[in-house]
GROMACS .gro file of C-alpha atoms in nm:
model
  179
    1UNK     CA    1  11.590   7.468  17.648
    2UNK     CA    2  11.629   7.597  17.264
    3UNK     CA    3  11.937   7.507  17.077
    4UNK     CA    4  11.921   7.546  16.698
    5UNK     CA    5  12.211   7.491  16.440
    6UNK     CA    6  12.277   7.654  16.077
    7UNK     CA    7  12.397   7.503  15.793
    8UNK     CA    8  12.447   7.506  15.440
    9UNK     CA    9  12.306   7.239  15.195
   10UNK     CA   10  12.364   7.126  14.850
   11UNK     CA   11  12.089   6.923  14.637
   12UNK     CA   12  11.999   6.868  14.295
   13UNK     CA   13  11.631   6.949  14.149
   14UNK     CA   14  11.564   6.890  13.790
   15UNK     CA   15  11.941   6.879  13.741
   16UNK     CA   16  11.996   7.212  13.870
   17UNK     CA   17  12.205   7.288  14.160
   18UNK     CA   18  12.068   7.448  14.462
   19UNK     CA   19  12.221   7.555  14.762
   20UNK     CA   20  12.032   7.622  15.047
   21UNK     CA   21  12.100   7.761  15.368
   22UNK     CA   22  11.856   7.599  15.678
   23UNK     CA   23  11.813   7.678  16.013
   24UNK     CA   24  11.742   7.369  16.269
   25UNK     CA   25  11.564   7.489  16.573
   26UNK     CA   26  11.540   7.216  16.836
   27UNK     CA   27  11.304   7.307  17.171
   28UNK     CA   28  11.219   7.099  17.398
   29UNK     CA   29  10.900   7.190  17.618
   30UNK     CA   30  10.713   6.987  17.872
   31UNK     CA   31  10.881   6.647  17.814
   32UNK     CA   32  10.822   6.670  17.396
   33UNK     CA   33  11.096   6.795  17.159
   34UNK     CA   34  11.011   7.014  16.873
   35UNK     CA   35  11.180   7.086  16.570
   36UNK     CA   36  11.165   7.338  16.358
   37UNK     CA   37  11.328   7.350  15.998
   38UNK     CA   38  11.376   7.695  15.817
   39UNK     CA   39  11.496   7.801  15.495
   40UNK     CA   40  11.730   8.082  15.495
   41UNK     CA   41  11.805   8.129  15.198
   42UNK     CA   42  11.875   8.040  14.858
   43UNK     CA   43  12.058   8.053  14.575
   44UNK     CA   44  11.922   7.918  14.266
   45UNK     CA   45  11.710   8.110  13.978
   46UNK     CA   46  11.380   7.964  13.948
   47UNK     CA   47  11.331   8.037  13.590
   48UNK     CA   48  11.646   7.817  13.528
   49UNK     CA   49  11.486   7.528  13.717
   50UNK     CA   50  11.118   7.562  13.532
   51UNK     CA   51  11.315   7.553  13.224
   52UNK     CA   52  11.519   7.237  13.259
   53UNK     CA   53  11.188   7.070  13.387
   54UNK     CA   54  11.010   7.195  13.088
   55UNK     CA   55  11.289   7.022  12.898
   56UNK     CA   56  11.315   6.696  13.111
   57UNK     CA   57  10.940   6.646  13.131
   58UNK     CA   58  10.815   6.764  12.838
   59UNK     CA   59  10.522   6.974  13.012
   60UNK     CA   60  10.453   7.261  12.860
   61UNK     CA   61  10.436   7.555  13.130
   62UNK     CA   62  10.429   7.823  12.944
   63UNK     CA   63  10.129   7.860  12.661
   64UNK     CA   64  10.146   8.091  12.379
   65UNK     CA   65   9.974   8.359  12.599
   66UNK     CA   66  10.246   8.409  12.791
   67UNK     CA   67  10.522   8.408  12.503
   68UNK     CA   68  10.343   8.709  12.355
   69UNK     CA   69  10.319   8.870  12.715
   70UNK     CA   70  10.711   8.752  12.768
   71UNK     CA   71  10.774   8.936  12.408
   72UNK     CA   72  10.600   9.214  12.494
   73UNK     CA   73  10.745   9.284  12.848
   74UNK     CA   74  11.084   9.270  12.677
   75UNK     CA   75  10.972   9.556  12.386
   76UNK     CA   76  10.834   9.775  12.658
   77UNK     CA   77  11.171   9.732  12.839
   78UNK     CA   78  11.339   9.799  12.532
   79UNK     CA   79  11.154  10.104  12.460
   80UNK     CA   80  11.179  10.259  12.861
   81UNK     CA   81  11.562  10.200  12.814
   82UNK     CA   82  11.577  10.403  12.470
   83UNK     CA   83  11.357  10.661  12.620
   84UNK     CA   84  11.609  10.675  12.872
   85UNK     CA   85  11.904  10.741  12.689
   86UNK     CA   86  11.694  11.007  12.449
   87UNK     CA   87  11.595  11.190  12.810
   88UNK     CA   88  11.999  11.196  12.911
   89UNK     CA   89  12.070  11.337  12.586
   90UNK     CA   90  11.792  11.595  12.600
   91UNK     CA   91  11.951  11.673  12.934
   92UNK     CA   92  12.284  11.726  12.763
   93UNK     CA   93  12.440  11.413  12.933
   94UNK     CA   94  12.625  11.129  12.737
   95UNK     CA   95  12.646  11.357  12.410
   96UNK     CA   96  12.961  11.269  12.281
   97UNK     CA   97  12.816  10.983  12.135
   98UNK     CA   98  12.614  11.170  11.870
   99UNK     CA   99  12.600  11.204  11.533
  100UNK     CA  100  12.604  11.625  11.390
  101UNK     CA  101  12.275  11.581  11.241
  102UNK     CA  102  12.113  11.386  11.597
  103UNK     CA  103  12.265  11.644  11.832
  104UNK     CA  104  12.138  11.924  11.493
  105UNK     CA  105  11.785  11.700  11.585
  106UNK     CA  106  11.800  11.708  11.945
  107UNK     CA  107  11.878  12.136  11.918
  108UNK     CA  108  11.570  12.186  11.705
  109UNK     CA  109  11.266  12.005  11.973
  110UNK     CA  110  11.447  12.160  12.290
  111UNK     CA  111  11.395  12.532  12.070
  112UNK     CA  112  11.055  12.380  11.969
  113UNK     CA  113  10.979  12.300  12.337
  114UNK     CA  114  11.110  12.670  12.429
  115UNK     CA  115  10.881  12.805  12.154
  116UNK     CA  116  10.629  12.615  12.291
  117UNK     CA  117  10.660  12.684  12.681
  118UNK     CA  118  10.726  13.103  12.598
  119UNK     CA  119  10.353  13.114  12.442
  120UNK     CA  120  10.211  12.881  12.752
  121UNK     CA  121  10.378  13.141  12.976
  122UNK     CA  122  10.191  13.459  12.789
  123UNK     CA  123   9.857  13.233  12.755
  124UNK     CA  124   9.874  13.253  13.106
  125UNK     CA  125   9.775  13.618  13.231
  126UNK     CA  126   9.539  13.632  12.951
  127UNK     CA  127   9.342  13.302  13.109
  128UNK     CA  128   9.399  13.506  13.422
  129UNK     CA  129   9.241  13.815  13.323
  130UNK     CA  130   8.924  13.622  13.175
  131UNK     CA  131   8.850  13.424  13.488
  132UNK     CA  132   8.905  13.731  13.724
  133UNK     CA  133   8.624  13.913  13.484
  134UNK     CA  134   8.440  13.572  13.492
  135UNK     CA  135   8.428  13.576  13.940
  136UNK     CA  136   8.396  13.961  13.931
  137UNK     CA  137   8.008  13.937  13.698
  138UNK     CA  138   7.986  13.618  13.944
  139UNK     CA  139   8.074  13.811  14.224
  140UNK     CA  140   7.859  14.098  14.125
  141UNK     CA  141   7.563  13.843  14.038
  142UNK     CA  142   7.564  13.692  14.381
  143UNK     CA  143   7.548  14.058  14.574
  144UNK     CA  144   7.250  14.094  14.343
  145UNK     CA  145   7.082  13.782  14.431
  146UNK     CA  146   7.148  13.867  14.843
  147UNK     CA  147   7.009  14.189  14.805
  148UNK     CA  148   6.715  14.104  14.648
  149UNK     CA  149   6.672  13.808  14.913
  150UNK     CA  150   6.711  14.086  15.202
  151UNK     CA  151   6.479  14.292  15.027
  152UNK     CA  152   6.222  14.013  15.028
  153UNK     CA  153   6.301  13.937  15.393
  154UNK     CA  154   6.205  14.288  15.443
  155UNK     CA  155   5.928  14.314  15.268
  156UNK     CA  156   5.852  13.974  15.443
  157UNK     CA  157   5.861  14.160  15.781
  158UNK     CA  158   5.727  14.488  15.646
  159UNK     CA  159   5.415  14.281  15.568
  160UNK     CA  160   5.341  14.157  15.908
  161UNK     CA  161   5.329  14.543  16.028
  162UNK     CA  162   5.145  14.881  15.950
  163UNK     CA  163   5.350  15.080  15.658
  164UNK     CA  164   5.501  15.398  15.772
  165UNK     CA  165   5.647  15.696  15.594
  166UNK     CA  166   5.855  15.976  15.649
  167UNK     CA  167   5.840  16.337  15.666
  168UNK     CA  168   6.138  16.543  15.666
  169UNK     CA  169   6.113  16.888  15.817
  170UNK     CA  170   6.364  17.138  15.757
  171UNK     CA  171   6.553  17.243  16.068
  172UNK     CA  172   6.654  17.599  15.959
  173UNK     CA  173   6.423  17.825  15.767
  174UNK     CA  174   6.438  17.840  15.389
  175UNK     CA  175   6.608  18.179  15.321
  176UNK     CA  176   6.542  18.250  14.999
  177UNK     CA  177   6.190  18.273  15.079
  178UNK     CA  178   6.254  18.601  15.272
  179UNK     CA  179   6.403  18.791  14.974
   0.00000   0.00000   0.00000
């Protein structure tokens, strides 16, 4: 038989409140009773509670190693979150905002970027045409290089037998031999 009961707790740690919500699973099997405690949740930040140790105790958990990482974290955030906004206003969103002389900014690298992606776009069938001509001398090497392979397998199995030639004989007579 399994009966279990939920229930929501209060404590202090470090003179933070937590609340936690368990889960008390009683069983009892072959004449022994387990129980089982679970932790469901909670709700408490943990950085709030390492902090008011850190005060209370006067243990230093965090060295100067991880201030600078802490400090950089919070620039690269900072910098993700004004690359964000530039991308929106690239995009032509949240432009209201803007000065005359940003959006004046913004107008001259999207026509800069335009530039830029027309002469990509007429690069291209130019880099086209030169590897096409670069596989067609490959292409024409290779057939080279097979027939000269078949023509030394030939002359491979040409070797092995008695040489032969050809005669031609004409089947009609040669008429202007007659006049």
């Amino acid at each position: 038989m399994t009966s279990y009961k939920e229930d929501i707790i209060s404590c202090r740690c470090f003179g933070t409140r937590i609340s936690l919500k368990i889960l008390l699973l009683i069983r009892r099997k072959a004449s022994k009773v387990l129980v089982h405690l679970a932790i469901v949740s909670a709700t408490f930040r943990l950085i709030d509670m390492l902090d008011r140790y850190q005060r209370l105790s006067g243990n230093k958990l965090w060295d100067a190693k991880h201030e600078n990482l802490q400090n950089e974290i919070d620039r690269i955030k900072k910098e993700n979150d004004s690359m964000q906004i530039e991308l929106r206003h690239l995009k032509g969103e949240d432009i209201t905002s803007l000065t005359y002389e940003e959006l004046i900014g913004y107008e001259e690298a999207l026509e800069n970027g335009l530039t830029n992606i027309r002469e990509r776009k007429d690069e291209i069938p130019k880099i086209m045409r030169k590897r096409e001509q670069v596989l067609e001398e490959e292409n024409k090497h290779l057939i080279y290089l097979m027939q000269q392979n078949e023509m030394a397998a030939m002359g491979d199995y040409q070797a092995d037998e008695p040489p032969f030639s050809f005669s031609v004989q004409p089947m009609q007579p040669n008429l202007q031999e007659r006049m």
